[in-house]
CSV table of N, CA, C and O in Angstrom, one decimal:
chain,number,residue,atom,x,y,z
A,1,UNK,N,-16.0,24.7,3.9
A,1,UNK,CA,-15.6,24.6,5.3
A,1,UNK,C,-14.3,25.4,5.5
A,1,UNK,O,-13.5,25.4,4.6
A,2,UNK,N,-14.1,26.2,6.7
A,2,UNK,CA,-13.5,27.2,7.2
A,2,UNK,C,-12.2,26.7,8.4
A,2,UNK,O,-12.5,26.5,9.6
A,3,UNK,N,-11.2,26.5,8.0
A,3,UNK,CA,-10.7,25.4,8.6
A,3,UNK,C,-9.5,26.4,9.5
A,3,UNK,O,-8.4,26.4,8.9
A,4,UNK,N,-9.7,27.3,10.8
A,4,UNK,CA,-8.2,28.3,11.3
A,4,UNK,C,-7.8,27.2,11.4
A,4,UNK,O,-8.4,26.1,11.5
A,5,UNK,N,-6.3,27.8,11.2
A,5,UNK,CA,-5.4,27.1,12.1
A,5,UNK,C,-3.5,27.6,11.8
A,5,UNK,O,-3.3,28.4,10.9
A,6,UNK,N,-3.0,27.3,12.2
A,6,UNK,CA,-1.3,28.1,12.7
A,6,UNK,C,-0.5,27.1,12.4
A,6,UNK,O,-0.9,26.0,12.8
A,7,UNK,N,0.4,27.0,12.0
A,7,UNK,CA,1.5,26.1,11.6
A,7,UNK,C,3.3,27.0,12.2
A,7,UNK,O,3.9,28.0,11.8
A,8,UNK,N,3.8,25.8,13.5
A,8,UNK,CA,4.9,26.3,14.0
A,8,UNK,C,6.0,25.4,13.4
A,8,UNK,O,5.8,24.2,13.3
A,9,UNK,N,6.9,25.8,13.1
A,9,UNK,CA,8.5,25.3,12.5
A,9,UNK,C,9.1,25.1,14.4
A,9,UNK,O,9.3,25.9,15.3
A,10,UNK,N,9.2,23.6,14.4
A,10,UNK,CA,10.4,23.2,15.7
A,10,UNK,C,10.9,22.7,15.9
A,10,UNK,O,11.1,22.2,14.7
A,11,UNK,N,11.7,22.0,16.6
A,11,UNK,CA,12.7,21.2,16.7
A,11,UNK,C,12.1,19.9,17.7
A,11,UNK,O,12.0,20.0,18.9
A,12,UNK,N,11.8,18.8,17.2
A,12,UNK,CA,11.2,17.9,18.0
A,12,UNK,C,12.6,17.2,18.5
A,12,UNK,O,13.6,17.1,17.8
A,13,UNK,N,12.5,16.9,19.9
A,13,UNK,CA,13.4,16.2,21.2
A,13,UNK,C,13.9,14.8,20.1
A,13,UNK,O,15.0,14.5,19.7
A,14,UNK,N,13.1,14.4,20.0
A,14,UNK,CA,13.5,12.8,19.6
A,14,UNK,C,13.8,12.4,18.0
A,14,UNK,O,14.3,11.4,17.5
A,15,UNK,N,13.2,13.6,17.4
A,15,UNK,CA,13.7,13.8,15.9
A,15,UNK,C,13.1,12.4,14.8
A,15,UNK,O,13.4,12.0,13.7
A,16,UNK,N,12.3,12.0,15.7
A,16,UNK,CA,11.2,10.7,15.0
A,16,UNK,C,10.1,11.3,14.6
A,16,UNK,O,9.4,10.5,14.0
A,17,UNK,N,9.7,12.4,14.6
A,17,UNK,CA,8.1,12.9,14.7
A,17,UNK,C,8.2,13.8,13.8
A,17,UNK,O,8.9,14.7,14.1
A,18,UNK,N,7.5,13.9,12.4
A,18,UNK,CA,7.2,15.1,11.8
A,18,UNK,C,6.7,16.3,11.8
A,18,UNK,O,7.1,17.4,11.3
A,19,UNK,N,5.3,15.7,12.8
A,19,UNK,CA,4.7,17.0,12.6
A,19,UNK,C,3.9,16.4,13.8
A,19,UNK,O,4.2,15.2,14.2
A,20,UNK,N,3.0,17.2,14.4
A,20,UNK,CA,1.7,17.0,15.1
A,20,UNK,C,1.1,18.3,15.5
A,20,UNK,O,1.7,19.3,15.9
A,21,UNK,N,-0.5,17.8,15.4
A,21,UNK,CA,-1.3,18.8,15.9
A,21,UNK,C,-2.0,18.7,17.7
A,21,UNK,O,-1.9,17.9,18.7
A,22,UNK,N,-2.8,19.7,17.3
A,22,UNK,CA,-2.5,20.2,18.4
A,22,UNK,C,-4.6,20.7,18.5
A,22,UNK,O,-4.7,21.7,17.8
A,23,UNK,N,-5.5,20.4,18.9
A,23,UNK,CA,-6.3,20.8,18.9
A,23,UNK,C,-6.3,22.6,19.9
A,23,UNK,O,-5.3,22.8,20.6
A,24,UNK,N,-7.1,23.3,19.9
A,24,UNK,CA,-7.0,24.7,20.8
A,24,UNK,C,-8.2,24.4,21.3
A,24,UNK,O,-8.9,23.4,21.2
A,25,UNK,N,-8.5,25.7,22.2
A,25,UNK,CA,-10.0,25.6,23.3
A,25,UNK,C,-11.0,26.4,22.1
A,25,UNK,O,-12.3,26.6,21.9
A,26,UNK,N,-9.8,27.0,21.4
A,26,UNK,CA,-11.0,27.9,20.5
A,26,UNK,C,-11.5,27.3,19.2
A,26,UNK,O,-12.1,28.0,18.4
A,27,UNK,N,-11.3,26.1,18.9
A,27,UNK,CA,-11.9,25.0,17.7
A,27,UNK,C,-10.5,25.3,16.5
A,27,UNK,O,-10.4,24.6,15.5
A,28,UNK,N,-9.7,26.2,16.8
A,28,UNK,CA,-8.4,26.2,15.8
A,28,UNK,C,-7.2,25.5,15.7
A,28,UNK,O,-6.6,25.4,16.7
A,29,UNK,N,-6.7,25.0,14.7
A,29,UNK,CA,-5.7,23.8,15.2
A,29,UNK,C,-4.2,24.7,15.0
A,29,UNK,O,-4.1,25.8,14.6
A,30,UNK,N,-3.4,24.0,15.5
A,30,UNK,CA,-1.7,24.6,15.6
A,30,UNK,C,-1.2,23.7,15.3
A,30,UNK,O,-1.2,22.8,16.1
A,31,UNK,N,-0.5,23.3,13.6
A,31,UNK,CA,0.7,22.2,13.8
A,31,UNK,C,1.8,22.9,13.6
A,31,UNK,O,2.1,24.0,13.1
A,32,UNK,N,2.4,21.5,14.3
A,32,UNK,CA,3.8,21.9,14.7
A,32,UNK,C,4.7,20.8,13.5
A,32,UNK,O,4.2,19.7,13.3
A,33,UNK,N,5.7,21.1,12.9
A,33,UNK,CA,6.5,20.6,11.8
A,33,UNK,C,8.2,20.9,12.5
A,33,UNK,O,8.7,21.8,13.0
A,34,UNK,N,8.5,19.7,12.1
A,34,UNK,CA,10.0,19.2,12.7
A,34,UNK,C,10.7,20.2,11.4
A,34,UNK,O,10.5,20.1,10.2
A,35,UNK,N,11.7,21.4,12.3
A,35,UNK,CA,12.2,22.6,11.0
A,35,UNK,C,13.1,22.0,10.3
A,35,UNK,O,13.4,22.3,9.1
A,36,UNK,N,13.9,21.0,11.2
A,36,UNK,CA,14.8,20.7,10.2
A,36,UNK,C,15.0,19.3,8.7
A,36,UNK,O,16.0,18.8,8.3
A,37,UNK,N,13.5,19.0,8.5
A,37,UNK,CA,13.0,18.5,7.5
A,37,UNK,C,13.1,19.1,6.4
A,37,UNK,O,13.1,20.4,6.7
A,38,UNK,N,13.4,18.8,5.2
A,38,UNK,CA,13.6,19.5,3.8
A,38,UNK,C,12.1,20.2,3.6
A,38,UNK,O,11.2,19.9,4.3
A,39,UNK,N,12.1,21.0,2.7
A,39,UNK,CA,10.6,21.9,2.6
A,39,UNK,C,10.0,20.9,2.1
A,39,UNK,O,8.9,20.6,2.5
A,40,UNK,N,10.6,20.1,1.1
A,40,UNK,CA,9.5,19.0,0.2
A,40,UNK,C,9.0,17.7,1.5
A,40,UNK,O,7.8,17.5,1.5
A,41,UNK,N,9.4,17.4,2.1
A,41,UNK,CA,8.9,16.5,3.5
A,41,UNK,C,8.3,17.5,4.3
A,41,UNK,O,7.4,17.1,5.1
A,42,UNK,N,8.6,18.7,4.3
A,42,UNK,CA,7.9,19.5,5.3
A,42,UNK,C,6.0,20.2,5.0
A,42,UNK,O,5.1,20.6,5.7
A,43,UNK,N,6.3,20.1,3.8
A,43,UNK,CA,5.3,20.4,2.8
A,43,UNK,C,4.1,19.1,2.5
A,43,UNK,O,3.1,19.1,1.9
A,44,UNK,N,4.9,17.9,3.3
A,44,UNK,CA,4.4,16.5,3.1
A,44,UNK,C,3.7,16.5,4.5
A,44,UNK,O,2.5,16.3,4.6
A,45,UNK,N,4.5,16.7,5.4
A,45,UNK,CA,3.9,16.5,6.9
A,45,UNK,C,3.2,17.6,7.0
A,45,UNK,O,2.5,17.2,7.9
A,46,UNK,N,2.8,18.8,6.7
A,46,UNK,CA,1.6,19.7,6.7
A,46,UNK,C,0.3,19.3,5.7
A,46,UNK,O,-0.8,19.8,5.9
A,47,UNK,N,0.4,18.4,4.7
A,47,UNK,CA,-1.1,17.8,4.0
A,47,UNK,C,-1.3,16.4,4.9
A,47,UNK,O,-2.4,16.0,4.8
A,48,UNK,N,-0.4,15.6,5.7
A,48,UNK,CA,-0.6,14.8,6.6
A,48,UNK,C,-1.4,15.4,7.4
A,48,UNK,O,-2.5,14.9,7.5
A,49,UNK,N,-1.0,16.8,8.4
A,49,UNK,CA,-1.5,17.0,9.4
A,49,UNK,C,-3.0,17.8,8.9
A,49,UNK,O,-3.8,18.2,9.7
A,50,UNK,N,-3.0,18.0,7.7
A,50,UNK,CA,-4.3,18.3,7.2
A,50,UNK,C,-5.4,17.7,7.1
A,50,UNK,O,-6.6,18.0,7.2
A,51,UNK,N,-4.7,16.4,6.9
A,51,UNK,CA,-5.7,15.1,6.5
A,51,UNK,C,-6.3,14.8,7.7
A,51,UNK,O,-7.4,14.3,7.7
A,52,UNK,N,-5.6,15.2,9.1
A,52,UNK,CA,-6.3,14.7,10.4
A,52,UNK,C,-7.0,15.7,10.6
A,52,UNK,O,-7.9,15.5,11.4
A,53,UNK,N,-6.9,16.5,10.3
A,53,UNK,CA,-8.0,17.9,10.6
A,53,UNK,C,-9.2,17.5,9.4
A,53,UNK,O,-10.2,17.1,9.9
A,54,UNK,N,-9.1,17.6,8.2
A,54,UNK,CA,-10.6,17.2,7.4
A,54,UNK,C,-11.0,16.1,7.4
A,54,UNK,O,-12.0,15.8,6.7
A,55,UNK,N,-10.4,15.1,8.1
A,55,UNK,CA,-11.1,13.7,8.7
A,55,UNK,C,-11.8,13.6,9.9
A,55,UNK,O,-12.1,12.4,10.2
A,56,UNK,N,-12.0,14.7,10.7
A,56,UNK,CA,-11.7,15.0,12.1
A,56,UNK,C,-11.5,13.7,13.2
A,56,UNK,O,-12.2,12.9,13.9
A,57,UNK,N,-10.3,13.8,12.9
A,57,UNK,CA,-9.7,12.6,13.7
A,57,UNK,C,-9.5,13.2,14.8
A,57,UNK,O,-8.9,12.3,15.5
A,58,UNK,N,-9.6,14.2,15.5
A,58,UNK,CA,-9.8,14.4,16.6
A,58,UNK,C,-10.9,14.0,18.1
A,58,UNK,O,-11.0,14.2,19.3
A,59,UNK,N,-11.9,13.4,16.8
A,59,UNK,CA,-13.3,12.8,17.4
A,59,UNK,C,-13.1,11.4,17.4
A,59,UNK,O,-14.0,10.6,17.6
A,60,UNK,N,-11.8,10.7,17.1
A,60,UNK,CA,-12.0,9.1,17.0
A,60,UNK,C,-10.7,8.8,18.7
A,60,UNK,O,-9.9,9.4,19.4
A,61,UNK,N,-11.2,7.8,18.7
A,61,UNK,CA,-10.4,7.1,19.8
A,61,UNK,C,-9.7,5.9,19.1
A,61,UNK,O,-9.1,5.1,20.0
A,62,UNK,N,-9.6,5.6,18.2
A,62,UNK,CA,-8.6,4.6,17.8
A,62,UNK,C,-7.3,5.0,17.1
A,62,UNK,O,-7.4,5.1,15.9
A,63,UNK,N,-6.1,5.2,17.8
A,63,UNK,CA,-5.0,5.5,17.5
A,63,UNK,C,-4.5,5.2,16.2
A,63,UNK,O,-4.4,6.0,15.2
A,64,UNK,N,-4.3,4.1,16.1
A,64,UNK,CA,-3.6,2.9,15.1
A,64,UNK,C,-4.6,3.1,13.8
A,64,UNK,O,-4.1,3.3,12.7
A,65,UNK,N,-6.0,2.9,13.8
A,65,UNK,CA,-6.9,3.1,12.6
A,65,UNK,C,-6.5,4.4,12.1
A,65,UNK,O,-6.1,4.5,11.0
A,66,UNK,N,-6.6,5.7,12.9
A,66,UNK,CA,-6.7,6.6,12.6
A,66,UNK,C,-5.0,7.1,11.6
A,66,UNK,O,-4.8,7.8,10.6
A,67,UNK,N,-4.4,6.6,12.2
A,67,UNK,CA,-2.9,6.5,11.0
A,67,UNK,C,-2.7,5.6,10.0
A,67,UNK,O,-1.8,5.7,9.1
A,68,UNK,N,-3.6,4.4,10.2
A,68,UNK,CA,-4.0,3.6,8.6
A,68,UNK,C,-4.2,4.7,7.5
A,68,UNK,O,-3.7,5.0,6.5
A,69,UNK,N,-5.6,5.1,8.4
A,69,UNK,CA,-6.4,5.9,7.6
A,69,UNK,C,-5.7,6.9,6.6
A,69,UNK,O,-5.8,7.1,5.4
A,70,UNK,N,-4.9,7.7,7.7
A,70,UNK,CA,-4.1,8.7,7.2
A,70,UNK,C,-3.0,8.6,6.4
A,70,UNK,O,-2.4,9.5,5.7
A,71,UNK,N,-2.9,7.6,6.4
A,71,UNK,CA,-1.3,6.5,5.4
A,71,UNK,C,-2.1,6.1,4.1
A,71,UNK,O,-1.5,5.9,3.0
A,72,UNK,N,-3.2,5.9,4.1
A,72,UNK,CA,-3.5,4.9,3.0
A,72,UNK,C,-4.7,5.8,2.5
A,72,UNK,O,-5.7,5.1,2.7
A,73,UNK,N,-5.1,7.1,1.8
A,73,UNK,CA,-6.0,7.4,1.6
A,73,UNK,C,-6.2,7.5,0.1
A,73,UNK,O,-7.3,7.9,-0.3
């Protein structure tokens, strides 16, 4: 499986949030990673935001399951 996708370094407003993705129109995902996280947490929240991409948790509607999921695998 062929998985595009873009990874941006930024600065999140509230500085609670590691990372998040971002589905596109074109089936490619974009995460975004809080830059000022150490590489080793930052390196942590990009196989996080992977795990929502090869689980395609983009197709579920339960919020809360879907970050069990991703916390406990």
């Amino acid at each position: 499986m062929t998985i595009d996708y873009q990874v941006q370094l930024l600065s999140f407003p509230n500085k609670k949030v590691s990372e998040s993705v971002v589905e596109n129109e074109d089936g490619s995902y974009t995460i975004f990673i809080e830059s000022s996280l150490t590489y080793e947490r930052q390196q942590k929240a990009f196989r996080h935001a992977m795990n929502h991409i090869f689980g395609n948790d983009f197709e579920k509607n339960d919020v809360d399951k879907i970050e069990y999921d991703a916390h406990n695998i």
